[in-house]
Coordinates of C-alpha atoms and ligand atoms in Angstrom, one line a residue:
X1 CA -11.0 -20.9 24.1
X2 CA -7.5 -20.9 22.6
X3 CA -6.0 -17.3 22.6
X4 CA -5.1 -16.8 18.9
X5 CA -1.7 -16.8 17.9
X6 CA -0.3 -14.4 14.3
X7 CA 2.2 -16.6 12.5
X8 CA 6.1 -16.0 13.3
X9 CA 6.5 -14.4 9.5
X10 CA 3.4 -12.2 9.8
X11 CA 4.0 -9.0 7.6
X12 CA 2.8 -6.2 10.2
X13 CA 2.2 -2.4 8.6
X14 CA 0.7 -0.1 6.9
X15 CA -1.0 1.0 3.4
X16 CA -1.2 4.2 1.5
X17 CA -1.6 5.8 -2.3
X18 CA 0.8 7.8 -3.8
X19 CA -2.4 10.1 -5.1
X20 CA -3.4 10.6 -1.5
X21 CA -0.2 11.2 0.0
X22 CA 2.8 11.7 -2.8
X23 CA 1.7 15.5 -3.4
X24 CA 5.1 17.0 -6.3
X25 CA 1.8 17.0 -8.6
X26 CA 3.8 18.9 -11.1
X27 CA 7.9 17.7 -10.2
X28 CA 9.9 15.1 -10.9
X29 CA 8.1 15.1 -14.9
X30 CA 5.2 13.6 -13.4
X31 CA 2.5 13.8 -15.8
X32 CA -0.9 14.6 -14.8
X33 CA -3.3 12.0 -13.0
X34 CA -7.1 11.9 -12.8
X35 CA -6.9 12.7 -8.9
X36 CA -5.7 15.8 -9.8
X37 CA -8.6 17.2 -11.4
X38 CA -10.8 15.5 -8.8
X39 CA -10.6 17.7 -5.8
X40 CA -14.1 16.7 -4.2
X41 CA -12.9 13.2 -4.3
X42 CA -13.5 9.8 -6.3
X43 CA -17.7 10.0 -7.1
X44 CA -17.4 13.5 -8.0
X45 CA -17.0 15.5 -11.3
X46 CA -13.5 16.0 -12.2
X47 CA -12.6 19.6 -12.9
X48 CA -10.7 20.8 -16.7
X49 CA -7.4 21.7 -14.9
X50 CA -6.1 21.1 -11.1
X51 CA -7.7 23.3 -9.3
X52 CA -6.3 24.8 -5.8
X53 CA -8.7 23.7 -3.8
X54 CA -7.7 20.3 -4.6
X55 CA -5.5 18.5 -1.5
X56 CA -4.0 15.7 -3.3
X57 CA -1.9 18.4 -5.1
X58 CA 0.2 18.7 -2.2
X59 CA -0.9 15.9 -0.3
X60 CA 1.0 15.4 2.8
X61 CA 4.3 16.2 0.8
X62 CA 5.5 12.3 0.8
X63 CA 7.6 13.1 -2.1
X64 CA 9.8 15.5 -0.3
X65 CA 9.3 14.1 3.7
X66 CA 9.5 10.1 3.2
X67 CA 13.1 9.4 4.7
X68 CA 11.2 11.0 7.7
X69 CA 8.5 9.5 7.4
X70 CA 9.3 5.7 6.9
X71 CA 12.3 6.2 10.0
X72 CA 8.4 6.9 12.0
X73 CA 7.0 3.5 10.5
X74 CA 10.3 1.7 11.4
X75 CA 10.1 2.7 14.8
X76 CA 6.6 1.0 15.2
X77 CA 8.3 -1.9 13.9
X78 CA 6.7 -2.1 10.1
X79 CA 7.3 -5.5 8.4
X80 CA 5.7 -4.1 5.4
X81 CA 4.7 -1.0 3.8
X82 CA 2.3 -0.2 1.0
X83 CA 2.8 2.1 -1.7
X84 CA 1.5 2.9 -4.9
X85 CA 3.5 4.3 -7.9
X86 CA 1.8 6.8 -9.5
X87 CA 1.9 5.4 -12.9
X88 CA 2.0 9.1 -14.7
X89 CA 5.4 10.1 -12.8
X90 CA 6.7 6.7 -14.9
X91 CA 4.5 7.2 -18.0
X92 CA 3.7 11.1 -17.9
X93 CA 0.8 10.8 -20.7
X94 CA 0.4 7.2 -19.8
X95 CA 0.6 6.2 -23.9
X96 CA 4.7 7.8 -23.8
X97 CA 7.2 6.1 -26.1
X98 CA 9.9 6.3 -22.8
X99 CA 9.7 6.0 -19.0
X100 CA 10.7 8.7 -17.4
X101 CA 13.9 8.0 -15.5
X102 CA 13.4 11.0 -12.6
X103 CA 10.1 9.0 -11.6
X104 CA 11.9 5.4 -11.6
X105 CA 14.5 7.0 -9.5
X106 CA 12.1 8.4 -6.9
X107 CA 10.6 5.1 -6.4
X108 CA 14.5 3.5 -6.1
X109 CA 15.7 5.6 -3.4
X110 CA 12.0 5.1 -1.5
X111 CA 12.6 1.2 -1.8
X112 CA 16.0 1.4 -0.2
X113 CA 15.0 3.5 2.1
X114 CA 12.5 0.7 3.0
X115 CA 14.9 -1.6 2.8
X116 CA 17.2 -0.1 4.8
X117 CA 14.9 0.2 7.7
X118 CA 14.0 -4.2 6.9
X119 CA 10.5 -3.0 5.4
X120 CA 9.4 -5.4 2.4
X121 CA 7.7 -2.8 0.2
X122 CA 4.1 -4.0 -1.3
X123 CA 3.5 -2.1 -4.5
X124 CA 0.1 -1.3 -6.3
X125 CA 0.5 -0.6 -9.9
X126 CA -3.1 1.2 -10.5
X127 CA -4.5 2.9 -6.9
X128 CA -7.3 5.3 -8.6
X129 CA -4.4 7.3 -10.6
X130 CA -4.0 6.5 -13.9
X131 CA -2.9 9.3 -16.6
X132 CA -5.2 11.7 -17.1
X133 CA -4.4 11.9 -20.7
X134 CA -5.7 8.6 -20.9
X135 CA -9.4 9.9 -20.0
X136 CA -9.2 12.7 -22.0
X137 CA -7.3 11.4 -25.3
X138 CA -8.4 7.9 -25.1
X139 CA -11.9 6.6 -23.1
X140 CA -10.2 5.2 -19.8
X141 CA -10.0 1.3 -20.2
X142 CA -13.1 1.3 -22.3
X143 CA -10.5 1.7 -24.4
X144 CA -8.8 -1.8 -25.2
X145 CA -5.7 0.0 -26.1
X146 CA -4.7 1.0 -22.9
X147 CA -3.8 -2.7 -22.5
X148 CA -1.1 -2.0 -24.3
X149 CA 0.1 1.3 -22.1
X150 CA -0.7 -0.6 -18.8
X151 CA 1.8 -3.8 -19.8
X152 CA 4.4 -1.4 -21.2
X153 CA 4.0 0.3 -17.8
X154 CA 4.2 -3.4 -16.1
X155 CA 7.1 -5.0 -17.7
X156 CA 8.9 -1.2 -16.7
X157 CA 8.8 -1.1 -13.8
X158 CA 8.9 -4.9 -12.7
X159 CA 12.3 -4.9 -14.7
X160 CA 13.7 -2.4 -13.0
X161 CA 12.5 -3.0 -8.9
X162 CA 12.2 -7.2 -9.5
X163 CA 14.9 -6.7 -6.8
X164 CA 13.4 -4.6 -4.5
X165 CA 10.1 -5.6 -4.6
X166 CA 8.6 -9.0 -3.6
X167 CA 4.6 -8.2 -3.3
X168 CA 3.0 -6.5 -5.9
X169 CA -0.6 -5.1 -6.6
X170 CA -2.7 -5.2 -9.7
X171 CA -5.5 -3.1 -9.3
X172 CA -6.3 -1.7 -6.4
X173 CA -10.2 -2.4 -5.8
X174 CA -10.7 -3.7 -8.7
X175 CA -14.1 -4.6 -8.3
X176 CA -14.9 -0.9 -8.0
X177 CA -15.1 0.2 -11.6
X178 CA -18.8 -0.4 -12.5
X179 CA -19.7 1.9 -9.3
X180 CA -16.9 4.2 -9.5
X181 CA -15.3 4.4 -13.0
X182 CA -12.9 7.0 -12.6
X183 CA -10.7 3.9 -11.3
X184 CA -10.7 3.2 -14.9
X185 CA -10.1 6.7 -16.0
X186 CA -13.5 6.7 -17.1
X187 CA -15.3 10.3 -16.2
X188 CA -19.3 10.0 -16.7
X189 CA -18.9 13.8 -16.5
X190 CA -17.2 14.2 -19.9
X191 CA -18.2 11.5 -21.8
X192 CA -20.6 9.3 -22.5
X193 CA -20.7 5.4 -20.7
X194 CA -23.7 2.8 -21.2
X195 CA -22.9 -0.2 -18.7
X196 CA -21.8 -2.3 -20.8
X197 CA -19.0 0.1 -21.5
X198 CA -18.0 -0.4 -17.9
X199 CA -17.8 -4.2 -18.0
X200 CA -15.8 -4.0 -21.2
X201 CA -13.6 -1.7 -19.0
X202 CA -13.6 -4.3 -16.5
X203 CA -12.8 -7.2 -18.8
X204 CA -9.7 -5.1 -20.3
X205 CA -8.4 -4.4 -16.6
X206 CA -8.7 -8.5 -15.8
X207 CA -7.1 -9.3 -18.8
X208 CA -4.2 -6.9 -18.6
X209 CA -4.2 -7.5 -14.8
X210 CA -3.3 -11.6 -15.8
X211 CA -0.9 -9.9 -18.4
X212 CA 1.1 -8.1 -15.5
X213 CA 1.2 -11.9 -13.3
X214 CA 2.8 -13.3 -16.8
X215 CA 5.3 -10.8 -16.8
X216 CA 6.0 -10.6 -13.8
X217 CA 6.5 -14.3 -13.9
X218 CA 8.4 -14.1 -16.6
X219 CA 11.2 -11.3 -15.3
X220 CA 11.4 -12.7 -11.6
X221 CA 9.5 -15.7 -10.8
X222 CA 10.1 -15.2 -7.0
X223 CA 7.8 -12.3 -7.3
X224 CA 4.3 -12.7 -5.6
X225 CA 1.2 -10.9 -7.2
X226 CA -2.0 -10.1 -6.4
X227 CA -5.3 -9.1 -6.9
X228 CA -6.6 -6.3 -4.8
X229 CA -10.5 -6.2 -3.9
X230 CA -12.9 -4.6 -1.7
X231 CA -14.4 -6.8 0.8
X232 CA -17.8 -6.3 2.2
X233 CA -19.8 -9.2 4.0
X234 CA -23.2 -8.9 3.1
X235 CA -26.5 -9.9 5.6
X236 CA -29.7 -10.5 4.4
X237 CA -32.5 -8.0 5.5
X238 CA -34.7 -11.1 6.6
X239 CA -34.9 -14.6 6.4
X240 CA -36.8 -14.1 3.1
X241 CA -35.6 -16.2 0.9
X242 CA -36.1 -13.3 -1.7
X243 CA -33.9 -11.3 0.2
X244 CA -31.0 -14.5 0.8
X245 CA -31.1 -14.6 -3.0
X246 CA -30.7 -10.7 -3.2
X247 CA -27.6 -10.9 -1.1
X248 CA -26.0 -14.1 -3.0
X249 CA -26.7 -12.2 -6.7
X250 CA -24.9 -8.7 -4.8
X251 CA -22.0 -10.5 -3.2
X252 CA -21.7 -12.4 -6.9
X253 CA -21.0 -9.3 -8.5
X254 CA -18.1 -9.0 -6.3
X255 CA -16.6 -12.6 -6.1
X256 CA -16.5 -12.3 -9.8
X257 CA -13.6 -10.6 -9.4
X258 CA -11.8 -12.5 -7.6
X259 CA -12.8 -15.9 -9.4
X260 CA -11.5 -14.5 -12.5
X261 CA -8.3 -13.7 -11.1
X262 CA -8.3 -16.7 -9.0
X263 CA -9.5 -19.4 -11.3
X264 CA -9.1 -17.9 -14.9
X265 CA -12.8 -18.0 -16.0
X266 CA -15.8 -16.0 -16.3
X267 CA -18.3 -18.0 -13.5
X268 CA -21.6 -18.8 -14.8
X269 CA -23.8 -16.2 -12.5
X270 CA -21.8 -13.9 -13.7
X271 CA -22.0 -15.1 -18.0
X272 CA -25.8 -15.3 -16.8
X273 CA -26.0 -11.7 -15.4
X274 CA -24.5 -10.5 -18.3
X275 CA -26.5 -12.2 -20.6
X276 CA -29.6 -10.3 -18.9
X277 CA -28.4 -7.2 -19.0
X278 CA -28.1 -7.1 -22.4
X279 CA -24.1 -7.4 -22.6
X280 CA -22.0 -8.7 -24.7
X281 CA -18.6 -8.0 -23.7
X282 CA -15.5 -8.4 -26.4
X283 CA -13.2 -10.7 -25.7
X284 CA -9.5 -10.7 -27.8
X285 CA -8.7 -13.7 -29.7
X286 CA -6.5 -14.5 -26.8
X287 CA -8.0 -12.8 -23.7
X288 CA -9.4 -16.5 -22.5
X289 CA -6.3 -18.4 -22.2
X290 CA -4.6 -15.3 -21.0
X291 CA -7.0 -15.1 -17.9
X292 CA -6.8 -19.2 -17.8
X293 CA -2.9 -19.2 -17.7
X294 CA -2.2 -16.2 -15.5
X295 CA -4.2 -16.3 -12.3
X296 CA -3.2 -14.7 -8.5
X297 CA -0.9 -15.8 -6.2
X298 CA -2.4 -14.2 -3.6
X299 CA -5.6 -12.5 -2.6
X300 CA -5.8 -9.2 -0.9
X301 CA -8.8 -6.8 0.0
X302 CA -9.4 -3.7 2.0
X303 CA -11.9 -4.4 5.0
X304 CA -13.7 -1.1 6.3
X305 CA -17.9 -2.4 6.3
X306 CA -19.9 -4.9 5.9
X307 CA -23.7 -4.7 4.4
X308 CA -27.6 -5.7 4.7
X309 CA -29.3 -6.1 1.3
X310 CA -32.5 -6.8 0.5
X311 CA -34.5 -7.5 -2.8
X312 CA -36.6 -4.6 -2.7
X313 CA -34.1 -2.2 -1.2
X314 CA -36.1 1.0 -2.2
X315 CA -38.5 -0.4 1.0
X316 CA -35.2 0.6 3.5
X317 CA -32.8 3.7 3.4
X318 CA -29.4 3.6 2.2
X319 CA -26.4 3.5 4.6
X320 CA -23.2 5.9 4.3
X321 CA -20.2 3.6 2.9
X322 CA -17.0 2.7 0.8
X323 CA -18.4 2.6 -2.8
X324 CA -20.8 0.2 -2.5
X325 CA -24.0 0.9 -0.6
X326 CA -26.5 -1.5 1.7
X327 CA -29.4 -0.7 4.3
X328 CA -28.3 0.0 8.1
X329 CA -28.2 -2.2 10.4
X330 CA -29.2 -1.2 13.2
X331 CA -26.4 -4.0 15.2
X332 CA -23.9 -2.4 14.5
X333 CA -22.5 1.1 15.4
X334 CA -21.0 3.7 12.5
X335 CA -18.1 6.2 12.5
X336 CA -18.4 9.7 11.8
X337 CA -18.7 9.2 8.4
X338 CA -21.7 7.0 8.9
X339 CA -19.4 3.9 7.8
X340 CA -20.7 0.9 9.9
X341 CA -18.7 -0.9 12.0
X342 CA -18.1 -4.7 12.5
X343 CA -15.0 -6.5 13.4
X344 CA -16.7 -9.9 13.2
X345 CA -17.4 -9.0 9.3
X346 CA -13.6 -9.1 8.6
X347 CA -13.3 -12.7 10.3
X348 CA -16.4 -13.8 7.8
X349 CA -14.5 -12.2 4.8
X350 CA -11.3 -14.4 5.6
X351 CA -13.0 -17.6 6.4
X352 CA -14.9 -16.9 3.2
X353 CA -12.1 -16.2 0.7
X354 CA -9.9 -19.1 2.7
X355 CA -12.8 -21.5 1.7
X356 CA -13.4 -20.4 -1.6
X357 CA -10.0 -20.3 -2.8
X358 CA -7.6 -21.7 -0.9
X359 CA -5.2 -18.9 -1.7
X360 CA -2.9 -16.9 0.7
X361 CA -4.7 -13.6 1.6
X362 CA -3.6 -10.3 2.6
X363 CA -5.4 -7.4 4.4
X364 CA -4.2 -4.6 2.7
X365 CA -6.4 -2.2 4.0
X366 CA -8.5 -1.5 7.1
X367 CA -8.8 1.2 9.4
X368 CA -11.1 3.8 10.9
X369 CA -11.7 7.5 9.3
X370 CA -12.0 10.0 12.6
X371 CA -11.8 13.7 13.6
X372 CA -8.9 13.9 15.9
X373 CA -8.1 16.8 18.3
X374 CA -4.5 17.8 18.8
X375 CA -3.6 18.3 22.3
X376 CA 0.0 19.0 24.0
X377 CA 1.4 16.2 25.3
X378 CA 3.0 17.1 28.8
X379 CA 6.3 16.4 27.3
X380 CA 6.8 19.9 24.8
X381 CA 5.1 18.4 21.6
X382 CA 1.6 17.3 20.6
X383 CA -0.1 13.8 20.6
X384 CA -4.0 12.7 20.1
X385 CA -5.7 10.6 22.6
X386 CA -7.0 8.3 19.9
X387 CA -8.6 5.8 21.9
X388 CA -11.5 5.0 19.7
X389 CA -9.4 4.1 17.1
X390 CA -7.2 1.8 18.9
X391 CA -10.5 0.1 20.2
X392 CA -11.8 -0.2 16.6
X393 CA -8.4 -1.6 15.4
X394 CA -7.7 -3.4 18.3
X395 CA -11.6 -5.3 17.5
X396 CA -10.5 -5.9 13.9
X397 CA -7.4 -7.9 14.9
X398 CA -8.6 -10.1 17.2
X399 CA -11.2 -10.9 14.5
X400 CA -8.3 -11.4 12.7
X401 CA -7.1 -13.7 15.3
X402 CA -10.0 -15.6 15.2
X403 CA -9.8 -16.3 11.6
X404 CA -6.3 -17.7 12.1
X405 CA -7.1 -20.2 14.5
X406 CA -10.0 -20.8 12.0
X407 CA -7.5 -22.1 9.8
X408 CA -7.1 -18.9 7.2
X409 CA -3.5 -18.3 5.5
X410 CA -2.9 -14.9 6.2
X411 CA 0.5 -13.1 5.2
X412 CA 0.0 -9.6 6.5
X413 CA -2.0 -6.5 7.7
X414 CA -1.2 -3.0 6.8
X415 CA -3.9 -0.9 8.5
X416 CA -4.8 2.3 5.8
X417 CA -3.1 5.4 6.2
X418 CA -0.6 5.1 8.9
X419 CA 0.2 8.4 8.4
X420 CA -2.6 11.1 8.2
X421 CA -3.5 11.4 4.7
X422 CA -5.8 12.5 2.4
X423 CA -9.5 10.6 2.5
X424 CA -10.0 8.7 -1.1
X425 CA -13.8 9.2 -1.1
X426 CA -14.4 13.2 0.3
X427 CA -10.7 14.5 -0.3
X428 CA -10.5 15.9 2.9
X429 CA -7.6 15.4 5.6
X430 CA -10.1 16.1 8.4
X431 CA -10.9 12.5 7.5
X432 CA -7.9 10.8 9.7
X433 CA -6.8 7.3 10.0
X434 CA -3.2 7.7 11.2
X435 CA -1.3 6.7 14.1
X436 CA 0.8 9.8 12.7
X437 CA -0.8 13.0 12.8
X438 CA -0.1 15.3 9.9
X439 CA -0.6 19.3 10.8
X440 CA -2.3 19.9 7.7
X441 CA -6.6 20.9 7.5
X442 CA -9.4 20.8 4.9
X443 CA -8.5 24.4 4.0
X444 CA -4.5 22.9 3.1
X445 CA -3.6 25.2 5.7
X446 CA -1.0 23.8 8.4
X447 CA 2.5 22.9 9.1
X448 CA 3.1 19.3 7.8
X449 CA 4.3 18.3 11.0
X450 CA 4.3 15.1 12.4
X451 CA 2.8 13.7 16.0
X452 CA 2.8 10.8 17.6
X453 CA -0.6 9.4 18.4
X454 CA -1.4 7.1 21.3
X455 CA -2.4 4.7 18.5
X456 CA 1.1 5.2 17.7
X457 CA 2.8 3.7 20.9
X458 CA -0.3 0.5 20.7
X459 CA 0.1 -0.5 17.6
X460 CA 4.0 -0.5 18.3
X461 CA 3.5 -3.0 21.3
X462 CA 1.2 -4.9 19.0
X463 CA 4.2 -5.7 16.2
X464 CA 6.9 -6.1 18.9
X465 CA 4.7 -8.7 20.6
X466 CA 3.3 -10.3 17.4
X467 CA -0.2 -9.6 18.6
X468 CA 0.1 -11.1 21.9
X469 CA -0.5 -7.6 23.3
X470 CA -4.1 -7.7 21.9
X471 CA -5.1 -10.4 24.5
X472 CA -4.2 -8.2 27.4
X473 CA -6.6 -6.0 29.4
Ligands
BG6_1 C1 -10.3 2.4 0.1 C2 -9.3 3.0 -0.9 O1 -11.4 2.1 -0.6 O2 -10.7 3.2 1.1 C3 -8.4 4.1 -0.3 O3 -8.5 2.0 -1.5 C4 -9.2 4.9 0.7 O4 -7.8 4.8 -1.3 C5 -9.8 4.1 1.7 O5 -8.5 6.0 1.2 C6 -10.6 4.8 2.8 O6 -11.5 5.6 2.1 P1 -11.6 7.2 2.5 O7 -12.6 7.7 1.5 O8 -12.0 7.3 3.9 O9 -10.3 7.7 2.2

């Protein structure tokens, strides 16, 4: 056995959302975003105005603390460091005639300060935040005229960073929206939404995702984009063959993202599924050749679980998970939050991609949500002894590793939520995946500051030795 060796260039770091870290809800002329009337998190029903109780309001106060905070990524050695931009400080109402030039600024001075410390920023356009004026006054991206809005929103700000920023970010999880449409500033709460709604969501987001790559294209062509998906290798419940076929039809529904945006078509299963369904989804005159002419340079995905299907599911129960949902399986071990855990599932997903595509891929997310317990740390300051999280993350990368000397073009890893921030799917902070400890509870109550984890100090040797450290005991 070979021991696995990352690439010289290998973008080492981490990944965040400004909605779950930013906080300034109301400052810089930042409009209002959906998150902020969500403050039981993405599934739930959003609330008429923000609401106290609701942590992303504040966040971890990003907005105010990032010099400080990115000096503490630099000193683990970052290559790389994923943002979002919250598209309503740029476009307050998301449909405004003008950008507003206090939010453009913010994110200036946060990419030189990346810059300054070598980081090569990797920006998300849409992470779960769009204008909340656009669910309200308009029906999400049901809507096809948000098209319009999210280009406009594009061409801005690629104009204005297509020097700062090499990596960008469509969608984040764009493959989310049918289960969780509040991506698409959709709330099921408020209005009404038949499925095929959804998919005609879906199609708009493709489309005016291949719109972005154009102009993108067309401003800088050094700039890299990407399409952003969640990743879940699926199992089959048994060698049924009913159940094989169960897991192929689930997984389509997931690699139809990511052929779109890859290859520039609508694939046959998914025309056929479609079809079955009942839907008919409206394409623009142009929306074909746009999809056709515009596809990804890259593929990225967050990694967290993978899942067991079955064809006649309602036989099993229903394991805890990121959006989608699968039957336990009982190999495999779960966090707190019942999430399963399996390192081996994130060297399937990169062998699998690497085969079907052929495209460089990124892991843009991955990481383990975990109660931590603040305890002094002999030297007059705090620390965690976070051990299960460095074995979890420790596990992933070799996989990692694996899938390397498999023969998979990888450009980075930024593990999710370096810093302590708040969880996308419950809203809570309790909910930690840092190697930076943020004094802040589910209450909001706390002092912001910062600790070092012993995660901290490992996944600093990990960069400095370009993984090598992974292969000793
Ligand atoms: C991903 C999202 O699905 O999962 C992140 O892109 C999110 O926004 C992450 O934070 C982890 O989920 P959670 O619910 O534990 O925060």
């Amino acid at each position: 056995m070979t021991t696995p060796k990352f690439p010289d260039n290998f973008l080492w770091g981490g990944a965040t959302a400004a909605n779950q870290l930013e906080g300034a809800y109301n400052e810089g002329g930042r409009g209002l975003s959906v998150q902020d009337v969500m403050p039981n998190g993405l599934m739930s029903a959003p609330t008429p105005e923000p609401t106290e109780d609701n942590l992303k309001l504040e966040g971890i106060d990003f907005y105010h603390r990032y010099p400080e905070d990115i000096a503490l990524m630099a000193e683990m050695g970052f290559k790389v460091f994923r943002i979002s931009i919250a598209w309503s400080r740029i476009f307050p109402n998301g449909d405004d005639a003008q950008p507003n030039e206090e939010g453009l600024q913010f994110y200036d001075d946060l990419f030189d300060e990346l810059h300054k410390h070598g980081m090569e920023p990797l920006v998300t356009l849409s992470h779960y935040e769009p204008p909340l004026n656009l669910a309200r006054k308009y029906r999400g991206w049901i809507d096809r005229d948000v098209i319009a809005f999210f280009e406009k929103y594009a061409r801005t700000v690629f104009e204005r960073y297509q020097n700062k920023v090499k990596y960008w970010l469509t969608f984040n999880e764009v493959n989310s929206i049918i289960s969780a449409p509040a991506n698409g500033a959709i709330f099921e709460d408020e209005i009404e939404v038949s499925l095929a709604d959804k998919w005609q969501a879906a199609h708009h987001q493709l489309v005016a995702s291949a719109l972005a790559t154009k102009i993108a294209k067309e401003i800088n062509p050094d700039m890299q984009v990407g399409c952003m998906v969640i990743s879940m290798p699926t199992y089959s419940m048994t060698p049924d063959p009913k159940d094989q076929l169960a897991v192929r039809d689930f997984m389509n529904e997931n690699y139809a993202f990511t052929d779109i945006h890859a290859r520039g078509v609508y694939p046959g299963y998914l025309k056929r599924h479609l079809r079955e369904a009942g839907i008919e989804i409206k394409f623009g005159e142009q929306d074909a050749r746009i999809l056709k002419e515009n596809t990804v340079d890259f593929i990225s995905f967050s990694y967290y679980v993978s899942l067991v299907q079955a064809h006649n599911p309602k036989n099993y129960q229903t394991a805890a998970g990121n959006i989608f949902r699968g039957i336990p399986n009982p190999y495999l071990e779960a966090s707190e939050w019942g999430w399963q855990i399996d390192p081996i599932g994130l060297r399937l997903v990169l062998n699998d991609f690497w085969d079907r595509y052929q495209l460089p891929l990124f892991i843009v997310e991955n990481g383990l949500g975990a109660k931590d317990e603040l305890i002094a740390d002999g030297a007059g300051s705090f620390t965690v002894a976070d051990d299960y999280r460095i074995d979890y993350l420790k596990a992933h990368l070799q996989q990692v590793g694996e899938a390397i000397e498999d023969g998979v073009e990888l450009l980075g890893y930024t593990s999710w939520g370096p810093i302590d921030l708040v969880s996308m799917s419950t809203a809570q902070m309790s909910k930690r995946y840092g190697f930076i400890y943020v004094d802040r509870d589910d209450n909001g109550q706390g002092s912001l500051n910062r600790y070092k984890k012993h995660s901290f100090h490992w996944y600093k040797e990990v960069i400095e030795t370009n993984g090598a450290s992974l292969y000793n005991n």
